[in-house]
Amino acid sequence: MTRNDLPPSMPPAEQPPEVQTGLMARFRNYFLTGLIVAGPIAITFYLTWWFVTWVDGIVRPFVPVAYRPETYLPFGLPGSGLIVAVVALTLLGFLTANLIGRSLVDLGERLLGRMPVVRAIYRGLKQVFETLFSGQGSSLRRVGLVEFPSPGMWSIVLISQSPSVEIANNLPGQEEHISVFLPCSPNPTTGFFFYVPKSKIIEIEMSAEDAATLIMSAGVVQPGSDQQKKLAALAGMANAARVANSTLRQPEPAKVD
């Protein structure tokens, strides 16, 4: 074999397009892995900071200037209003638990009950808060499927309670109905509320939190998916791209006749 039989050598500065493609794939995989790790953390901190600032803005006007931390410090203290709100609500709950507190609450409810418009708003909000935060009811904690908006299309709903006697007597048919809430994507706090025959609901084994995550992500994040598995999959893709890149960089052995 002579020198003329050897393959022409490639200048060091030139690289085949496959190598550049491998480098871009590695960069993209690493970037997506970093985005998956940092994105939820950044959004969580942002929402937490927004909530603390929002509560501080509501509570600060009710706190005297002499008791505000910024009066004695050269900077504001985030979260001071939230601490005041937690202490005030806890103290209110403690006072309401005794006889004097219950008497005052009953007096206030009787006064609100005499107001035509305020009465309906207060009673409705009170029932909602008691249902959500008492921990005793099961409303909106069961998840089901309803054929909506057309036959063959199924939507996730949160199962609530049976309708009242007045509504149940006016619903058509003899079958028992149940109220459901259908959240909209990507904002699950908005949606549709309607009554459905109980036989038309398929109850599934899924928590309300998983259902909310599924709706907010528009089906991207499925229930039971493990974040570590996603990170491992992205890391595996990046490792495969690195191996492919190193393989492309190695010159092919010369053929010997």
PDB file of C-alpha atoms in Angstrom:
ATOM      1  CA  MET A   1       0.000   0.000   0.000  1.00  0.00           C
ATOM      2  CA  THR A   2       1.452   3.310  -1.049  1.00  0.00           C
ATOM      3  CA  ARG A   3       0.781   6.848   0.214  1.00  0.00           C
ATOM      4  CA  ASN A   4      -1.531   7.424  -2.720  1.00  0.00           C
ATOM      5  CA  ASP A   5      -3.830   4.594  -1.567  1.00  0.00           C
ATOM      6  CA  LEU A   6      -4.486   6.229   1.811  1.00  0.00           C
ATOM      7  CA  PRO A   7      -7.681   8.302   2.196  1.00  0.00           C
ATOM      8  CA  PRO A   8      -7.151  12.042   1.997  1.00  0.00           C
ATOM      9  CA  SER A   9      -6.671  13.617   5.400  1.00  0.00           C
ATOM     10  CA  MET A  10      -9.183  16.212   6.558  1.00  0.00           C
ATOM     11  CA  PRO A  11      -7.913  19.565   7.745  1.00  0.00           C
ATOM     12  CA  PRO A  12      -8.252  19.992  11.516  1.00  0.00           C
ATOM     13  CA  ALA A  13     -10.425  23.070  11.161  1.00  0.00           C
ATOM     14  CA  GLU A  14     -13.070  21.300   9.095  1.00  0.00           C
ATOM     15  CA  GLN A  15     -15.687  19.017  10.692  1.00  0.00           C
ATOM     16  CA  PRO A  16     -18.424  17.013   9.045  1.00  0.00           C
ATOM     17  CA  PRO A  17     -22.003  18.245   9.441  1.00  0.00           C
ATOM     18  CA  GLU A  18     -22.837  15.206  11.584  1.00  0.00           C
ATOM     19  CA  VAL A  19     -20.449  16.369  14.322  1.00  0.00           C
ATOM     20  CA  GLN A  20     -22.012  19.819  14.417  1.00  0.00           C
ATOM     21  CA  THR A  21     -25.452  18.222  14.568  1.00  0.00           C
ATOM     22  CA  GLY A  22     -24.327  16.078  17.498  1.00  0.00           C
ATOM     23  CA  LEU A  23     -23.030  19.110  19.349  1.00  0.00           C
ATOM     24  CA  MET A  24     -26.312  20.938  18.830  1.00  0.00           C
ATOM     25  CA  ALA A  25     -28.254  17.899  20.040  1.00  0.00           C
ATOM     26  CA  ARG A  26     -26.131  17.743  23.189  1.00  0.00           C
ATOM     27  CA  PHE A  27     -26.624  21.453  23.798  1.00  0.00           C
ATOM     28  CA  ARG A  28     -30.382  21.147  23.300  1.00  0.00           C
ATOM     29  CA  ASN A  29     -30.672  18.149  25.659  1.00  0.00           C
ATOM     30  CA  TYR A  30     -28.600  19.829  28.360  1.00  0.00           C
ATOM     31  CA  PHE A  31     -30.624  23.007  28.001  1.00  0.00           C
ATOM     32  CA  LEU A  32     -33.937  21.145  28.322  1.00  0.00           C
ATOM     33  CA  THR A  33     -32.643  19.249  31.354  1.00  0.00           C
ATOM     34  CA  GLY A  34     -31.666  22.505  33.036  1.00  0.00           C
ATOM     35  CA  LEU A  35     -35.017  24.034  32.127  1.00  0.00           C
ATOM     36  CA  ILE A  36     -36.923  21.104  33.672  1.00  0.00           C
ATOM     37  CA  VAL A  37     -34.902  21.431  36.881  1.00  0.00           C
ATOM     38  CA  ALA A  38     -34.919  25.227  37.220  1.00  0.00           C
ATOM     39  CA  GLY A  39     -38.343  26.042  35.770  1.00  0.00           C
ATOM     40  CA  PRO A  40     -40.579  24.622  38.537  1.00  0.00           C
ATOM     41  CA  ILE A  41     -38.271  26.025  41.230  1.00  0.00           C
ATOM     42  CA  ALA A  42     -38.318  29.521  39.716  1.00  0.00           C
ATOM     43  CA  ILE A  43     -42.092  29.542  39.239  1.00  0.00           C
ATOM     44  CA  THR A  44     -42.648  28.232  42.786  1.00  0.00           C
ATOM     45  CA  PHE A  45     -40.467  30.974  44.268  1.00  0.00           C
ATOM     46  CA  TYR A  46     -42.176  33.591  42.113  1.00  0.00           C
ATOM     47  CA  LEU A  47     -45.687  32.510  43.149  1.00  0.00           C
ATOM     48  CA  THR A  48     -44.640  32.313  46.806  1.00  0.00           C
ATOM     49  CA  TRP A  49     -43.108  35.784  46.643  1.00  0.00           C
ATOM     50  CA  TRP A  50     -46.234  37.136  44.928  1.00  0.00           C
ATOM     51  CA  PHE A  51     -48.501  35.650  47.601  1.00  0.00           C
ATOM     52  CA  VAL A  52     -46.391  36.992  50.472  1.00  0.00           C
ATOM     53  CA  THR A  53     -46.249  40.452  48.887  1.00  0.00           C
ATOM     54  CA  TRP A  54     -49.988  40.397  48.237  1.00  0.00           C
ATOM     55  CA  VAL A  55     -50.800  39.524  51.857  1.00  0.00           C
ATOM     56  CA  ASP A  56     -48.348  42.152  53.110  1.00  0.00           C
ATOM     57  CA  GLY A  57     -50.069  44.800  50.998  1.00  0.00           C
ATOM     58  CA  ILE A  58     -53.458  43.893  52.480  1.00  0.00           C
ATOM     59  CA  VAL A  59     -52.391  43.622  56.127  1.00  0.00           C
ATOM     60  CA  ARG A  60     -49.870  46.513  56.322  1.00  0.00           C
ATOM     61  CA  PRO A  61     -52.484  49.322  56.370  1.00  0.00           C
ATOM     62  CA  PHE A  62     -54.068  47.772  59.490  1.00  0.00           C
ATOM     63  CA  VAL A  63     -50.765  47.603  61.397  1.00  0.00           C
ATOM     64  CA  PRO A  64     -49.773  50.812  63.238  1.00  0.00           C
ATOM     65  CA  VAL A  65     -46.627  52.500  62.006  1.00  0.00           C
ATOM     66  CA  ALA A  66     -44.941  52.004  65.374  1.00  0.00           C
ATOM     67  CA  TYR A  67     -45.243  48.209  65.026  1.00  0.00           C
ATOM     68  CA  ARG A  68     -43.990  47.911  61.454  1.00  0.00           C
ATOM     69  CA  PRO A  69     -40.479  46.441  60.999  1.00  0.00           C
ATOM     70  CA  GLU A  70     -39.497  49.007  58.367  1.00  0.00           C
ATOM     71  CA  THR A  71     -39.918  51.736  60.991  1.00  0.00           C
ATOM     72  CA  TYR A  72     -36.839  50.459  62.826  1.00  0.00           C
ATOM     73  CA  LEU A  73     -34.979  48.780  59.960  1.00  0.00           C
ATOM     74  CA  PRO A  74     -33.453  50.444  56.898  1.00  0.00           C
ATOM     75  CA  PHE A  75     -35.311  47.963  54.696  1.00  0.00           C
ATOM     76  CA  GLY A  76     -38.695  46.276  54.546  1.00  0.00           C
ATOM     77  CA  LEU A  77     -39.199  42.800  55.980  1.00  0.00           C
ATOM     78  CA  PRO A  78     -41.169  40.613  53.533  1.00  0.00           C
ATOM     79  CA  GLY A  79     -43.573  38.246  55.209  1.00  0.00           C
ATOM     80  CA  SER A  80     -44.308  40.376  58.276  1.00  0.00           C
ATOM     81  CA  GLY A  81     -47.862  40.954  57.077  1.00  0.00           C
ATOM     82  CA  LEU A  82     -48.314  37.237  56.462  1.00  0.00           C
ATOM     83  CA  ILE A  83     -47.187  36.477  60.024  1.00  0.00           C
ATOM     84  CA  VAL A  84     -49.632  39.056  61.379  1.00  0.00           C
ATOM     85  CA  ALA A  85     -52.451  37.551  59.271  1.00  0.00           C
ATOM     86  CA  VAL A  86     -51.717  33.998  60.496  1.00  0.00           C
ATOM     87  CA  VAL A  87     -51.604  35.111  64.131  1.00  0.00           C
ATOM     88  CA  ALA A  88     -54.802  37.152  63.752  1.00  0.00           C
ATOM     89  CA  LEU A  89     -56.710  34.298  62.094  1.00  0.00           C
ATOM     90  CA  THR A  90     -55.494  31.825  64.708  1.00  0.00           C
ATOM     91  CA  LEU A  91     -56.548  34.187  67.487  1.00  0.00           C
ATOM     92  CA  LEU A  92     -59.918  34.660  65.818  1.00  0.00           C
ATOM     93  CA  GLY A  93     -60.422  30.904  65.659  1.00  0.00           C
ATOM     94  CA  PHE A  94     -59.463  30.560  69.322  1.00  0.00           C
ATOM     95  CA  LEU A  95     -61.922  33.265  70.360  1.00  0.00           C
ATOM     96  CA  THR A  96     -64.671  31.750  68.216  1.00  0.00           C
ATOM     97  CA  ALA A  97     -64.252  28.356  69.902  1.00  0.00           C
ATOM     98  CA  ASN A  98     -65.438  29.614  73.292  1.00  0.00           C
ATOM     99  CA  LEU A  99     -68.903  30.641  74.365  1.00  0.00           C
ATOM    100  CA  ILE A 100     -68.392  34.392  74.048  1.00  0.00           C
ATOM    101  CA  GLY A 101     -66.912  34.088  70.574  1.00  0.00           C
ATOM    102  CA  ARG A 102     -69.709  31.862  69.332  1.00  0.00           C
ATOM    103  CA  SER A 103     -72.249  34.327  70.691  1.00  0.00           C
ATOM    104  CA  LEU A 104     -70.613  37.203  68.826  1.00  0.00           C
ATOM    105  CA  VAL A 105     -70.465  35.155  65.615  1.00  0.00           C
ATOM    106  CA  ASP A 106     -74.140  34.216  65.932  1.00  0.00           C
ATOM    107  CA  LEU A 107     -75.023  37.870  66.490  1.00  0.00           C
ATOM    108  CA  GLY A 108     -73.091  38.884  63.379  1.00  0.00           C
ATOM    109  CA  GLU A 109     -74.733  36.151  61.299  1.00  0.00           C
ATOM    110  CA  ARG A 110     -78.180  37.254  62.441  1.00  0.00           C
ATOM    111  CA  LEU A 111     -77.381  40.813  61.404  1.00  0.00           C
ATOM    112  CA  LEU A 112     -76.168  39.646  57.974  1.00  0.00           C
ATOM    113  CA  GLY A 113     -79.233  37.428  57.664  1.00  0.00           C
ATOM    114  CA  ARG A 114     -81.463  40.510  57.723  1.00  0.00           C
ATOM    115  CA  MET A 115     -79.806  41.994  54.639  1.00  0.00           C
ATOM    116  CA  PRO A 116     -81.497  40.729  51.434  1.00  0.00           C
ATOM    117  CA  VAL A 117     -78.510  40.725  49.050  1.00  0.00           C
ATOM    118  CA  VAL A 118     -75.672  40.250  51.514  1.00  0.00           C
ATOM    119  CA  ARG A 119     -77.464  37.304  53.112  1.00  0.00           C
ATOM    120  CA  ALA A 120     -77.307  35.120  49.984  1.00  0.00           C
ATOM    121  CA  ILE A 121     -73.666  35.996  49.291  1.00  0.00           C
ATOM    122  CA  TYR A 122     -72.566  35.319  52.861  1.00  0.00           C
ATOM    123  CA  ARG A 123     -74.389  32.007  53.161  1.00  0.00           C
ATOM    124  CA  GLY A 124     -73.034  30.748  49.852  1.00  0.00           C
ATOM    125  CA  LEU A 125     -69.442  31.727  50.686  1.00  0.00           C
ATOM    126  CA  LYS A 126     -69.720  30.250  54.157  1.00  0.00           C
ATOM    127  CA  GLN A 127     -70.861  26.901  52.799  1.00  0.00           C
ATOM    128  CA  VAL A 128     -68.031  26.878  50.256  1.00  0.00           C
ATOM    129  CA  PHE A 129     -65.372  27.642  52.875  1.00  0.00           C
ATOM    130  CA  GLU A 130     -66.771  25.101  55.310  1.00  0.00           C
ATOM    131  CA  THR A 131     -66.772  22.427  52.618  1.00  0.00           C
ATOM    132  CA  LEU A 132     -63.248  23.161  51.368  1.00  0.00           C
ATOM    133  CA  PHE A 133     -61.428  23.785  54.642  1.00  0.00           C
ATOM    134  CA  SER A 134     -63.303  21.763  57.232  1.00  0.00           C
ATOM    135  CA  GLY A 135     -61.792  18.491  55.979  1.00  0.00           C
ATOM    136  CA  GLN A 136     -65.020  16.629  56.646  1.00  0.00           C
ATOM    137  CA  GLY A 137     -66.715  16.626  53.264  1.00  0.00           C
ATOM    138  CA  SER A 138     -65.737  14.794  50.113  1.00  0.00           C
ATOM    139  CA  SER A 139     -66.876  17.401  47.594  1.00  0.00           C
ATOM    140  CA  LEU A 140     -64.537  18.054  44.666  1.00  0.00           C
ATOM    141  CA  ARG A 141     -62.156  15.354  45.896  1.00  0.00           C
ATOM    142  CA  ARG A 142     -63.379  12.593  43.610  1.00  0.00           C
ATOM    143  CA  VAL A 143     -62.488  12.574  39.931  1.00  0.00           C
ATOM    144  CA  GLY A 144     -64.581  11.176  37.107  1.00  0.00           C
ATOM    145  CA  LEU A 145     -65.072  11.126  33.349  1.00  0.00           C
ATOM    146  CA  VAL A 146     -68.097  12.560  31.580  1.00  0.00           C
ATOM    147  CA  GLU A 147     -68.937  12.309  27.881  1.00  0.00           C
ATOM    148  CA  PHE A 148     -68.600  15.995  27.008  1.00  0.00           C
ATOM    149  CA  PRO A 149     -68.822  18.096  24.797  1.00  0.00           C
ATOM    150  CA  SER A 150     -70.036  15.519  22.252  1.00  0.00           C
ATOM    151  CA  PRO A 151     -70.481  11.727  22.077  1.00  0.00           C
ATOM    152  CA  GLY A 152     -67.156   9.932  21.999  1.00  0.00           C
ATOM    153  CA  MET A 153     -65.284  12.801  23.696  1.00  0.00           C
ATOM    154  CA  TRP A 154     -64.560  12.465  27.424  1.00  0.00           C
ATOM    155  CA  SER A 155     -63.671  15.207  29.888  1.00  0.00           C
ATOM    156  CA  ILE A 156     -62.322  15.090  33.422  1.00  0.00           C
ATOM    157  CA  VAL A 157     -64.708  16.400  36.080  1.00  0.00           C
ATOM    158  CA  LEU A 158     -64.593  16.863  39.826  1.00  0.00           C
ATOM    159  CA  ILE A 159     -67.551  15.174  41.472  1.00  0.00           C
ATOM    160  CA  SER A 160     -69.477  17.298  43.956  1.00  0.00           C
ATOM    161  CA  GLN A 161     -72.697  16.524  45.837  1.00  0.00           C
ATOM    162  CA  SER A 162     -76.196  15.467  44.947  1.00  0.00           C
ATOM    163  CA  PRO A 163     -78.597  18.285  44.081  1.00  0.00           C
ATOM    164  CA  SER A 164     -81.007  19.647  46.638  1.00  0.00           C
ATOM    165  CA  VAL A 165     -84.579  18.394  46.824  1.00  0.00           C
ATOM    166  CA  GLU A 166     -85.913  21.431  44.984  1.00  0.00           C
ATOM    167  CA  ILE A 167     -83.533  20.931  42.040  1.00  0.00           C
ATOM    168  CA  ALA A 168     -83.809  17.127  41.999  1.00  0.00           C
ATOM    169  CA  ASN A 169     -87.608  17.283  41.710  1.00  0.00           C
ATOM    170  CA  ASN A 170     -87.322  19.449  38.581  1.00  0.00           C
ATOM    171  CA  LEU A 171     -84.683  17.408  36.781  1.00  0.00           C
ATOM    172  CA  PRO A 172     -86.113  15.203  34.002  1.00  0.00           C
ATOM    173  CA  GLY A 173     -86.243  11.451  34.412  1.00  0.00           C
ATOM    174  CA  GLN A 174     -86.276   9.237  37.444  1.00  0.00           C
ATOM    175  CA  GLU A 175     -82.536   8.609  37.589  1.00  0.00           C
ATOM    176  CA  GLU A 176     -80.435  10.103  40.347  1.00  0.00           C
ATOM    177  CA  HIS A 177     -78.309  13.082  39.315  1.00  0.00           C
ATOM    178  CA  ILE A 178     -75.092  14.439  40.758  1.00  0.00           C
ATOM    179  CA  SER A 179     -73.392  17.805  40.400  1.00  0.00           C
ATOM    180  CA  VAL A 180     -69.971  17.984  38.772  1.00  0.00           C
ATOM    181  CA  PHE A 181     -67.462  20.701  37.990  1.00  0.00           C
ATOM    182  CA  LEU A 182     -65.570  20.562  34.689  1.00  0.00           C
ATOM    183  CA  PRO A 183     -62.320  22.588  34.909  1.00  0.00           C
ATOM    184  CA  CYS A 184     -60.961  24.303  31.820  1.00  0.00           C
ATOM    185  CA  SER A 185     -57.394  24.040  30.568  1.00  0.00           C
ATOM    186  CA  PRO A 186     -54.964  25.582  31.400  1.00  0.00           C
ATOM    187  CA  ASN A 187     -56.759  27.444  34.215  1.00  0.00           C
ATOM    188  CA  PRO A 188     -58.610  24.860  36.340  1.00  0.00           C
ATOM    189  CA  THR A 189     -60.244  27.548  38.487  1.00  0.00           C
ATOM    190  CA  THR A 190     -62.669  28.287  35.640  1.00  0.00           C
ATOM    191  CA  GLY A 191     -65.019  25.820  34.004  1.00  0.00           C
ATOM    192  CA  PHE A 192     -68.575  24.536  33.829  1.00  0.00           C
ATOM    193  CA  PHE A 193     -70.931  23.355  36.537  1.00  0.00           C
ATOM    194  CA  PHE A 194     -73.812  21.052  35.621  1.00  0.00           C
ATOM    195  CA  TYR A 195     -75.878  18.091  36.784  1.00  0.00           C
ATOM    196  CA  VAL A 196     -75.278  14.682  35.228  1.00  0.00           C
ATOM    197  CA  PRO A 197     -77.084  11.368  35.698  1.00  0.00           C
ATOM    198  CA  LYS A 198     -75.072   9.243  38.066  1.00  0.00           C
ATOM    199  CA  SER A 199     -74.865   6.384  35.564  1.00  0.00           C
ATOM    200  CA  LYS A 200     -73.174   8.691  33.027  1.00  0.00           C
ATOM    201  CA  ILE A 201     -70.178   9.332  35.287  1.00  0.00           C
ATOM    202  CA  ILE A 202     -67.172   7.010  35.276  1.00  0.00           C
ATOM    203  CA  GLU A 203     -65.321   7.502  38.549  1.00  0.00           C
ATOM    204  CA  ILE A 204     -61.570   6.956  38.281  1.00  0.00           C
ATOM    205  CA  GLU A 205     -58.828   6.413  40.836  1.00  0.00           C
ATOM    206  CA  MET A 206     -57.121   9.793  40.651  1.00  0.00           C
ATOM    207  CA  SER A 207     -56.589  12.540  43.190  1.00  0.00           C
ATOM    208  CA  ALA A 208     -57.888  16.052  42.633  1.00  0.00           C
ATOM    209  CA  GLU A 209     -54.296  17.342  42.629  1.00  0.00           C
ATOM    210  CA  ASP A 210     -53.286  14.968  39.822  1.00  0.00           C
ATOM    211  CA  ALA A 211     -56.379  15.945  37.864  1.00  0.00           C
ATOM    212  CA  ALA A 212     -55.554  19.647  38.252  1.00  0.00           C
ATOM    213  CA  THR A 213     -51.969  19.008  37.117  1.00  0.00           C
ATOM    214  CA  LEU A 214     -53.190  17.047  34.104  1.00  0.00           C
ATOM    215  CA  ILE A 215     -55.576  19.850  33.126  1.00  0.00           C
ATOM    216  CA  MET A 216     -53.074  22.674  33.667  1.00  0.00           C
ATOM    217  CA  SER A 217     -50.450  20.916  31.549  1.00  0.00           C
ATOM    218  CA  ALA A 218     -53.006  20.117  28.819  1.00  0.00           C
ATOM    219  CA  GLY A 219     -52.166  16.424  29.101  1.00  0.00           C
ATOM    220  CA  VAL A 220     -48.387  16.832  28.956  1.00  0.00           C
ATOM    221  CA  VAL A 221     -47.847  15.715  32.558  1.00  0.00           C
ATOM    222  CA  GLN A 222     -49.686  12.437  33.052  1.00  0.00           C
ATOM    223  CA  PRO A 223     -50.650  11.101  36.504  1.00  0.00           C
ATOM    224  CA  GLY A 224     -47.999   8.878  38.023  1.00  0.00           C
ATOM    225  CA  SER A 225     -45.170  10.293  35.941  1.00  0.00           C
ATOM    226  CA  ASP A 226     -41.924  10.515  37.875  1.00  0.00           C
ATOM    227  CA  GLN A 227     -39.812  13.627  37.542  1.00  0.00           C
ATOM    228  CA  GLN A 228     -36.639  11.645  38.176  1.00  0.00           C
ATOM    229  CA  LYS A 229     -37.490   9.349  35.270  1.00  0.00           C
ATOM    230  CA  LYS A 230     -37.846  12.359  32.992  1.00  0.00           C
ATOM    231  CA  LEU A 231     -34.479  13.716  34.102  1.00  0.00           C
ATOM    232  CA  ALA A 232     -32.909  10.291  33.634  1.00  0.00           C
ATOM    233  CA  ALA A 233     -34.383  10.052  30.136  1.00  0.00           C
ATOM    234  CA  LEU A 234     -32.995  13.457  29.195  1.00  0.00           C
ATOM    235  CA  ALA A 235     -29.627  12.555  30.679  1.00  0.00           C
ATOM    236  CA  GLY A 236     -29.663   9.328  28.682  1.00  0.00           C
ATOM    237  CA  MET A 237     -30.385  11.251  25.501  1.00  0.00           C
ATOM    238  CA  ALA A 238     -27.516  13.625  26.238  1.00  0.00           C
ATOM    239  CA  ASN A 239     -25.178  10.681  26.927  1.00  0.00           C
ATOM    240  CA  ALA A 240     -26.208   8.982  23.688  1.00  0.00           C
ATOM    241  CA  ALA A 241     -25.542  12.205  21.782  1.00  0.00           C
ATOM    242  CA  ARG A 242     -22.109  12.437  23.426  1.00  0.00           C
ATOM    243  CA  VAL A 243     -21.252   8.853  22.457  1.00  0.00           C
ATOM    244  CA  ALA A 244     -22.457   9.433  18.898  1.00  0.00           C
ATOM    245  CA  ASN A 245     -20.416  12.616  18.724  1.00  0.00           C
ATOM    246  CA  SER A 246     -17.232  10.870  19.890  1.00  0.00           C
ATOM    247  CA  THR A 247     -17.817   8.049  17.413  1.00  0.00           C
ATOM    248  CA  LEU A 248     -18.137  10.473  14.518  1.00  0.00           C
ATOM    249  CA  ARG A 249     -14.917  12.183  15.487  1.00  0.00           C
ATOM    250  CA  GLN A 250     -12.890   8.963  15.235  1.00  0.00           C
ATOM    251  CA  PRO A 251     -11.459   8.449  11.700  1.00  0.00           C
ATOM    252  CA  GLU A 252     -12.415   5.313   9.895  1.00  0.00           C
ATOM    253  CA  PRO A 253      -9.615   2.729   9.586  1.00  0.00           C
ATOM    254  CA  ALA A 254      -7.925   2.639   6.246  1.00  0.00           C
ATOM    255  CA  LYS A 255      -8.622  -0.323   4.033  1.00  0.00           C
ATOM    256  CA  VAL A 256      -5.605  -2.484   3.364  1.00  0.00           C
ATOM    257  CA  ASP A 257      -5.560  -4.479   0.194  1.00  0.00           C
TER     258      ASP A 257
END
